[in-house]
mmCIF file of C-alpha atoms in Angstrom:
data_model
loop_
_atom_site.group_PDB
_atom_site.id
_atom_site.type_symbol
_atom_site.label_atom_id
_atom_site.label_comp_id
_atom_site.label_asym_id
_atom_site.label_seq_id
_atom_site.Cartn_x
_atom_site.Cartn_y
_atom_site.Cartn_z
ATOM 1 C CA MET A 7 228.466 116.361 -110.640
ATOM 2 C CA HIS A 8 224.944 117.590 -111.126
ATOM 3 C CA LYS A 9 224.527 120.686 -113.152
ATOM 4 C CA LYS A 10 222.746 123.539 -111.420
ATOM 5 C CA LEU A 11 219.395 124.354 -112.932
ATOM 6 C CA LYS A 12 219.197 127.885 -114.192
ATOM 7 C CA PHE A 13 216.001 129.708 -113.233
ATOM 8 C CA ASN A 14 214.311 131.271 -116.253
ATOM 9 C CA GLY A 15 212.152 134.048 -114.879
ATOM 10 C CA LYS A 16 210.696 135.033 -118.230
ATOM 11 C CA ALA A 17 209.557 131.491 -119.005
ATOM 12 C CA PHE A 18 208.030 131.143 -115.541
ATOM 13 C CA VAL A 19 206.027 134.365 -115.901
ATOM 14 C CA THR A 20 204.842 133.241 -119.336
ATOM 15 C CA TYR A 21 203.741 129.875 -117.912
ATOM 16 C CA VAL A 22 201.823 131.522 -115.061
ATOM 17 C CA ALA A 23 200.138 133.972 -117.440
ATOM 18 C CA ILE A 24 199.032 131.194 -119.800
ATOM 19 C CA SER A 25 197.756 129.083 -116.908
ATOM 20 C CA PHE A 26 195.797 132.036 -115.527
ATOM 21 C CA LEU A 27 194.296 132.679 -118.969
ATOM 22 C CA PHE A 28 193.081 129.090 -119.335
ATOM 23 C CA VAL A 29 191.659 129.041 -115.804
ATOM 24 C CA SER A 30 189.844 132.342 -116.461
ATOM 25 C CA ILE A 31 188.360 131.007 -119.704
ATOM 26 C CA PHE A 32 187.212 127.846 -117.930
ATOM 27 C CA ILE A 33 185.546 129.853 -115.154
ATOM 28 C CA LEU A 34 183.764 132.057 -117.704
ATOM 29 C CA ILE A 35 182.515 129.025 -119.633
ATOM 30 C CA VAL A 36 181.213 127.428 -116.453
ATOM 31 C CA PHE A 37 179.644 130.665 -115.230
ATOM 32 C CA PHE A 38 177.867 131.622 -118.434
ATOM 33 C CA GLY A 39 177.177 128.111 -119.640
ATOM 34 C CA LEU A 40 175.793 126.748 -116.406
ATOM 35 C CA ASN A 41 174.594 129.922 -114.727
ATOM 36 C CA ASN A 42 170.943 129.434 -115.696
ATOM 37 C CA LYS A 43 171.020 125.836 -114.519
ATOM 38 C CA ILE A 44 172.655 126.833 -111.258
ATOM 39 C CA VAL A 45 170.050 129.541 -110.705
ATOM 40 C CA ARG A 46 167.261 127.046 -111.402
ATOM 41 C CA TYR A 47 168.764 124.492 -109.037
ATOM 42 C CA VAL A 48 169.226 127.106 -106.299
ATOM 43 C CA GLY A 49 165.663 128.293 -106.866
ATOM 44 C CA LEU A 50 164.415 124.719 -106.635
ATOM 45 C CA ILE A 51 166.311 124.187 -103.396
ATOM 46 C CA ASN A 52 164.891 127.422 -101.975
ATOM 47 C CA THR A 53 161.406 126.409 -103.042
ATOM 48 C CA ILE A 54 161.769 123.048 -101.337
ATOM 49 C CA ALA A 55 163.198 124.765 -98.267
ATOM 50 C CA ILE A 56 160.140 126.992 -98.074
ATOM 51 C CA GLU A 57 157.411 124.590 -99.127
ATOM 52 C CA LYS A 58 158.561 121.812 -96.832
ATOM 53 C CA LYS A 59 157.123 123.980 -94.054
ATOM 54 C CA ASP A 60 153.640 123.840 -95.536
ATOM 55 C CA ASN A 61 152.418 120.985 -93.362
ATOM 56 C CA GLU A 62 154.308 121.781 -90.168
ATOM 57 C CA LYS A 63 151.181 123.292 -88.650
ATOM 58 C CA VAL A 64 147.506 122.549 -89.139
ATOM 59 C CA LEU A 65 145.844 125.938 -89.282
ATOM 60 C CA LYS A 66 142.484 126.195 -87.562
ATOM 61 C CA PHE A 67 140.149 129.155 -87.448
ATOM 62 C CA ASP A 68 137.954 130.076 -84.479
ATOM 63 C CA SER A 69 134.805 131.438 -86.159
ATOM 64 C CA VAL A 70 133.485 132.846 -82.865
ATOM 65 C CA LYS A 71 136.600 134.817 -81.926
ATOM 66 C CA LYS A 72 137.475 135.386 -85.602
ATOM 67 C CA ARG A 73 141.067 134.416 -84.974
ATOM 68 C CA LEU A 74 143.429 131.684 -86.017
ATOM 69 C CA THR A 75 144.132 129.335 -83.132
ATOM 70 C CA SER A 76 147.642 128.741 -84.528
ATOM 71 C CA TYR A 77 149.667 130.681 -87.048
ATOM 72 C CA PRO A 78 151.847 129.513 -89.949
ATOM 73 C CA ALA A 79 155.613 129.433 -89.618
ATOM 74 C CA TYR A 80 157.423 132.376 -91.159
ATOM 75 C CA GLY A 81 158.195 131.574 -94.775
ATOM 76 C CA SER A 82 155.555 128.872 -95.102
ATOM 77 C CA LYS A 83 152.849 128.805 -97.755
ATOM 78 C CA TYR A 84 149.376 129.036 -96.260
ATOM 79 C CA ALA A 85 147.155 130.148 -99.147
ATOM 80 C CA ASN A 86 146.698 130.861 -102.836
ATOM 81 C CA ILE A 87 145.491 134.154 -104.264
ATOM 82 C CA LYS A 88 143.202 133.923 -107.285
ATOM 83 C CA ILE A 89 142.075 136.853 -109.444
ATOM 84 C CA GLU A 90 140.069 135.683 -112.424
ATOM 85 C CA ALA A 91 139.861 139.158 -114.011
ATOM 86 C CA ILE A 92 143.612 139.132 -114.705
ATOM 87 C CA ASP A 93 144.059 135.348 -114.920
ATOM 88 C CA LEU A 94 146.285 135.233 -111.840
ATOM 89 C CA THR A 95 146.844 132.392 -109.378
ATOM 90 C CA LEU A 96 149.834 132.544 -107.026
ATOM 91 C CA PRO A 97 150.947 131.017 -103.715
ATOM 92 C CA VAL A 98 150.845 133.210 -100.605
ATOM 93 C CA TYR A 99 153.590 132.884 -97.991
ATOM 94 C CA TYR A 100 153.710 134.254 -94.479
ATOM 95 C CA GLY A 101 156.364 136.966 -94.523
ATOM 96 C CA ASP A 102 157.584 139.303 -97.234
ATOM 97 C CA ASN A 103 161.377 139.131 -97.443
ATOM 98 C CA LEU A 104 163.158 138.913 -100.802
ATOM 99 C CA GLU A 105 163.472 135.128 -100.727
ATOM 100 C CA ILE A 106 159.745 134.720 -100.150
ATOM 101 C CA LEU A 107 158.843 137.253 -102.837
ATOM 102 C CA SER A 108 160.981 135.352 -105.335
ATOM 103 C CA HIS A 109 158.586 132.391 -104.983
ATOM 104 C CA GLY A 110 155.219 134.097 -104.794
ATOM 105 C CA ILE A 111 153.226 136.621 -102.810
ATOM 106 C CA GLY A 112 154.279 137.747 -99.352
ATOM 107 C CA HIS A 113 151.993 138.452 -96.403
ATOM 108 C CA TYR A 114 153.187 141.406 -94.310
ATOM 109 C CA ALA A 115 153.703 139.944 -90.833
ATOM 110 C CA GLY A 116 152.333 143.047 -89.125
ATOM 111 C CA SER A 117 148.899 142.679 -90.701
ATOM 112 C CA TYR A 118 145.895 140.465 -89.998
ATOM 113 C CA PHE A 119 145.117 137.130 -91.642
ATOM 114 C CA PRO A 120 142.118 136.624 -93.939
ATOM 115 C CA GLY A 121 138.965 136.179 -91.862
ATOM 116 C CA GLU A 122 140.256 138.005 -88.773
ATOM 117 C CA GLY A 123 138.345 141.190 -89.564
ATOM 118 C CA GLY A 124 141.308 143.528 -90.026
ATOM 119 C CA THR A 125 143.710 144.749 -92.687
ATOM 120 C CA VAL A 126 145.428 142.027 -94.737
ATOM 121 C CA ILE A 127 148.493 143.258 -96.645
ATOM 122 C CA LEU A 128 149.992 141.249 -99.506
ATOM 123 C CA ALA A 129 153.037 142.245 -101.557
ATOM 124 C CA GLY A 130 154.356 140.969 -104.872
ATOM 125 C CA HIS A 131 157.077 141.842 -107.363
ATOM 126 C CA ASN A 132 156.023 143.907 -110.361
ATOM 127 C CA ASN A 133 157.630 141.640 -112.943
ATOM 128 C CA SER A 134 155.700 139.410 -115.312
ATOM 129 C CA GLY A 135 153.825 136.562 -113.663
ATOM 130 C CA TYR A 136 153.597 138.186 -110.255
ATOM 131 C CA PHE A 137 151.761 141.435 -109.452
ATOM 132 C CA ASP A 138 152.369 143.304 -112.714
ATOM 133 C CA LYS A 139 148.771 142.742 -113.809
ATOM 134 C CA ILE A 140 147.123 144.181 -110.703
ATOM 135 C CA LEU A 141 147.430 147.538 -112.461
ATOM 136 C CA GLU A 142 144.551 146.319 -114.660
ATOM 137 C CA LEU A 143 142.139 145.684 -111.768
ATOM 138 C CA LYS A 144 138.905 147.649 -111.695
ATOM 139 C CA LYS A 145 136.228 148.365 -109.127
ATOM 140 C CA ASP A 146 134.196 145.286 -108.135
ATOM 141 C CA ASP A 147 136.714 142.803 -109.544
ATOM 142 C CA THR A 148 136.898 139.758 -107.281
ATOM 143 C CA VAL A 149 139.972 138.638 -105.357
ATOM 144 C CA ILE A 150 139.884 135.223 -103.692
ATOM 145 C CA ILE A 151 142.221 134.082 -100.922
ATOM 146 C CA ASP A 152 142.028 130.295 -100.711
ATOM 147 C CA ALA A 153 143.678 129.644 -97.343
ATOM 148 C CA ASP A 154 144.371 126.330 -95.615
ATOM 149 C CA TYR A 155 141.618 127.128 -93.117
ATOM 150 C CA GLY A 156 138.973 128.671 -95.398
ATOM 151 C CA THR A 157 138.240 130.616 -98.557
ATOM 152 C CA PHE A 158 137.689 134.376 -98.483
ATOM 153 C CA LYS A 159 136.369 136.710 -101.170
ATOM 154 C CA TYR A 160 137.086 140.426 -101.587
ATOM 155 C CA LYS A 161 135.764 143.064 -103.969
ATOM 156 C CA VAL A 162 138.093 145.727 -105.360
ATOM 157 C CA ASP A 163 137.108 149.209 -104.214
ATOM 158 C CA ARG A 164 139.841 151.421 -105.650
ATOM 159 C CA THR A 165 143.499 151.717 -106.643
ATOM 160 C CA ASP A 166 146.119 154.309 -105.814
ATOM 161 C CA ILE A 167 149.749 155.282 -106.444
ATOM 162 C CA VAL A 168 151.724 156.530 -103.457
ATOM 163 C CA ASN A 169 155.286 157.298 -102.428
ATOM 164 C CA GLU A 170 157.153 154.353 -100.907
ATOM 165 C CA ASN A 171 157.436 156.222 -97.591
ATOM 166 C CA ASN A 172 153.703 156.922 -97.289
ATOM 167 C CA LEU A 173 152.865 154.575 -94.430
ATOM 168 C CA GLU A 174 149.405 156.116 -94.061
ATOM 169 C CA ALA A 175 148.461 154.323 -97.274
ATOM 170 C CA PHE A 176 148.771 151.012 -95.373
ATOM 171 C CA PRO A 177 146.373 151.437 -92.443
ATOM 172 C CA ILE A 178 146.287 148.520 -90.009
ATOM 173 C CA GLN A 179 142.709 148.566 -88.753
ATOM 174 C CA ASN A 180 140.294 146.058 -87.259
ATOM 175 C CA ASP A 181 136.904 147.700 -87.753
ATOM 176 C CA ARG A 182 136.411 146.268 -91.247
ATOM 177 C CA GLU A 183 138.265 143.583 -93.149
ATOM 178 C CA MET A 184 140.296 145.143 -95.929
ATOM 179 C CA LEU A 185 142.748 143.548 -98.345
ATOM 180 C CA ILE A 186 145.628 145.650 -99.672
ATOM 181 C CA LEU A 187 147.655 144.375 -102.616
ATOM 182 C CA TYR A 188 150.734 146.330 -103.593
ATOM 183 C CA THR A 189 153.746 146.309 -105.867
ATOM 184 C CA CYS A 190 156.541 148.647 -106.925
ATOM 185 C CA TYR A 191 155.618 151.292 -109.495
ATOM 186 C CA PRO A 192 156.147 151.966 -112.335
ATOM 187 C CA LEU A 193 156.843 148.573 -113.861
ATOM 188 C CA GLY A 194 160.400 147.794 -114.887
ATOM 189 C CA ILE A 195 163.845 146.981 -113.559
ATOM 190 C CA GLY A 196 165.504 149.138 -110.923
ATOM 191 C CA HIS A 197 164.589 150.838 -107.680
ATOM 192 C CA LYS A 198 161.132 152.369 -107.680
ATOM 193 C CA THR A 199 160.093 155.132 -105.309
ATOM 194 C CA GLU A 200 156.347 154.616 -105.730
ATOM 195 C CA ARG A 201 153.892 151.849 -104.911
ATOM 196 C CA PHE A 202 150.751 150.784 -106.755
ATOM 197 C CA LEU A 203 148.024 149.755 -104.312
ATOM 198 C CA VAL A 204 144.747 147.907 -104.705
ATOM 199 C CA TYR A 205 142.181 148.277 -101.904
ATOM 200 C CA ALA A 206 139.528 145.571 -101.625
ATOM 201 C CA TYR A 207 136.928 144.783 -98.951
ATOM 202 C CA ARG A 208 135.673 141.478 -97.642
ATOM 203 C CA ALA A 209 132.622 140.231 -99.524
ATOM 204 C CA GLY A 210 131.844 137.298 -97.197
ATOM 205 C CA ASP A 211 133.175 133.865 -96.439
ATOM 206 C CA MET A 212 132.657 131.642 -99.492
ATOM 207 C CA ASN A 213 132.261 128.663 -97.184
ATOM 208 C CA GLU A 214 129.143 130.145 -95.653
#
């Protein structure tokens, strides 16, 4: 006759606890040991996902009507912003959601495009390598937008610090081409209730 196996509850609980401990340690090692690599890989994938849109559309500018004849896809890179005074060169994407801002500078979709004669609004994070240095800009510093369809130059007029809810600080107008650069203020981690703005005006088409 077979002997009946006696269930040892204490031993079973001990086995489960030890197994859980080893699994937890393994997960922590993977998370902390590979986290940076995973973040880099995810960032690379996101970058590819965004930049693969770069050549989906050929952007053309109607110089008579001062309008683009076709517009970039949301999330696609269409320009670079260059500010020699603060040694800054960054890609500009159409749209300004968090994913876009993690790769470069975002163009507020409700504003005009460079060359169209209205307000162009560009946003960037305030951490190092993005828009943290725009706080150093001074009057008459030059900002260049090198777009797929032309190159446009702006001269800084002034800077300002406003509350995040002050929408009047972001006027959408079409009587004079104005470039607004903005970032969260003050610099640092965490939610910021103020915005640092740079107002610049069109200084002429550098292709002319």
